[in-house]
Amino acid sequence: MRAGNSWLFTEYTFFLQGVREHTRPGDKIVIATLGMRNPETYVYAYYRANYLLAGREVLPLVPEYLASADYVAAWQTPGPPVAEMIFVRTDSRFEG
């Protein structure tokens, strides 16, 4: 999610709004993004999710959190095969 790809910021915000609409306060949500290959991008995605999903417990994608997560929110990536999946395709349609 580089500054040159500002449309990604908008798409990711829409995705997180969908996650918020499909979850409840107190839910534990692991964030998985295409940016996992780039640490700076994942850090942005993780902290942005914390802000937009206030009231939910946003967890980083690390093995020790997967077992306790209520949901995995995977954006533009298939994500790990655990918990209940919430994801979006690259065309921004929310599925969950």
PDB file of C-alpha atoms in Angstrom, residues 36-74:
ATOM      1  CA  MET A  36       2.055  -9.574   4.634  1.00  0.00           C
ATOM      2  CA  ARG A  37       4.999  -9.917   2.262  1.00  0.00           C
ATOM      3  CA  ASN A  38       5.975  -6.352   3.058  1.00  0.00           C
ATOM      4  CA  PRO A  39       6.318  -5.589   6.800  1.00  0.00           C
ATOM      5  CA  GLU A  40       5.616  -1.861   6.404  1.00  0.00           C
ATOM      6  CA  THR A  41       2.394  -2.539   4.531  1.00  0.00           C
ATOM      7  CA  TYR A  42       1.211  -5.093   7.067  1.00  0.00           C
ATOM      8  CA  VAL A  43       1.921  -2.722   9.946  1.00  0.00           C
ATOM      9  CA  TYR A  44      -0.202  -0.068   8.224  1.00  0.00           C
ATOM     10  CA  ALA A  45      -3.012  -2.561   7.576  1.00  0.00           C
ATOM     11  CA  TYR A  46      -2.938  -3.833  11.153  1.00  0.00           C
ATOM     12  CA  TYR A  47      -2.999  -0.395  12.791  1.00  0.00           C
ATOM     13  CA  ARG A  48      -5.640   0.900  10.388  1.00  0.00           C
ATOM     14  CA  ALA A  49      -7.798  -2.090  11.325  1.00  0.00           C
ATOM     15  CA  ASN A  50      -7.365  -1.293  15.029  1.00  0.00           C
ATOM     16  CA  TYR A  51      -8.652   2.210  14.391  1.00  0.00           C
ATOM     17  CA  LEU A  52     -11.609   1.291  12.174  1.00  0.00           C
ATOM     18  CA  LEU A  53     -12.606  -1.801  14.163  1.00  0.00           C
ATOM     19  CA  ALA A  54     -12.634  -0.079  17.548  1.00  0.00           C
ATOM     20  CA  GLY A  55     -14.391  -2.207  20.142  1.00  0.00           C
ATOM     21  CA  ARG A  56     -13.189  -5.432  18.548  1.00  0.00           C
ATOM     22  CA  GLU A  57      -9.930  -7.125  19.471  1.00  0.00           C
ATOM     23  CA  VAL A  58      -7.735  -6.879  16.379  1.00  0.00           C
ATOM     24  CA  LEU A  59      -4.934  -9.437  16.354  1.00  0.00           C
ATOM     25  CA  PRO A  60      -1.875  -9.777  14.120  1.00  0.00           C
ATOM     26  CA  LEU A  61      -1.490 -12.842  11.940  1.00  0.00           C
ATOM     27  CA  VAL A  62       0.710 -14.994  14.140  1.00  0.00           C
ATOM     28  CA  PRO A  63       0.104 -18.675  14.992  1.00  0.00           C
ATOM     29  CA  GLU A  64      -0.610 -18.178  18.691  1.00  0.00           C
ATOM     30  CA  TYR A  65      -3.593 -15.896  17.928  1.00  0.00           C
ATOM     31  CA  LEU A  66      -5.213 -17.996  15.208  1.00  0.00           C
ATOM     32  CA  ALA A  67      -6.632 -20.594  17.604  1.00  0.00           C
ATOM     33  CA  SER A  68      -8.388 -17.972  19.734  1.00  0.00           C
ATOM     34  CA  ALA A  69      -9.700 -15.785  16.897  1.00  0.00           C
ATOM     35  CA  ASP A  70     -13.413 -15.563  16.198  1.00  0.00           C
ATOM     36  CA  TYR A  71     -12.717 -14.400  12.641  1.00  0.00           C
ATOM     37  CA  VAL A  72      -9.937 -13.990  10.134  1.00  0.00           C
ATOM     38  CA  ALA A  73     -10.360 -10.902   7.967  1.00  0.00           C
ATOM     39  CA  ALA A  74      -8.376 -11.617   4.810  1.00  0.00           C
TER      40      ALA A  74
END
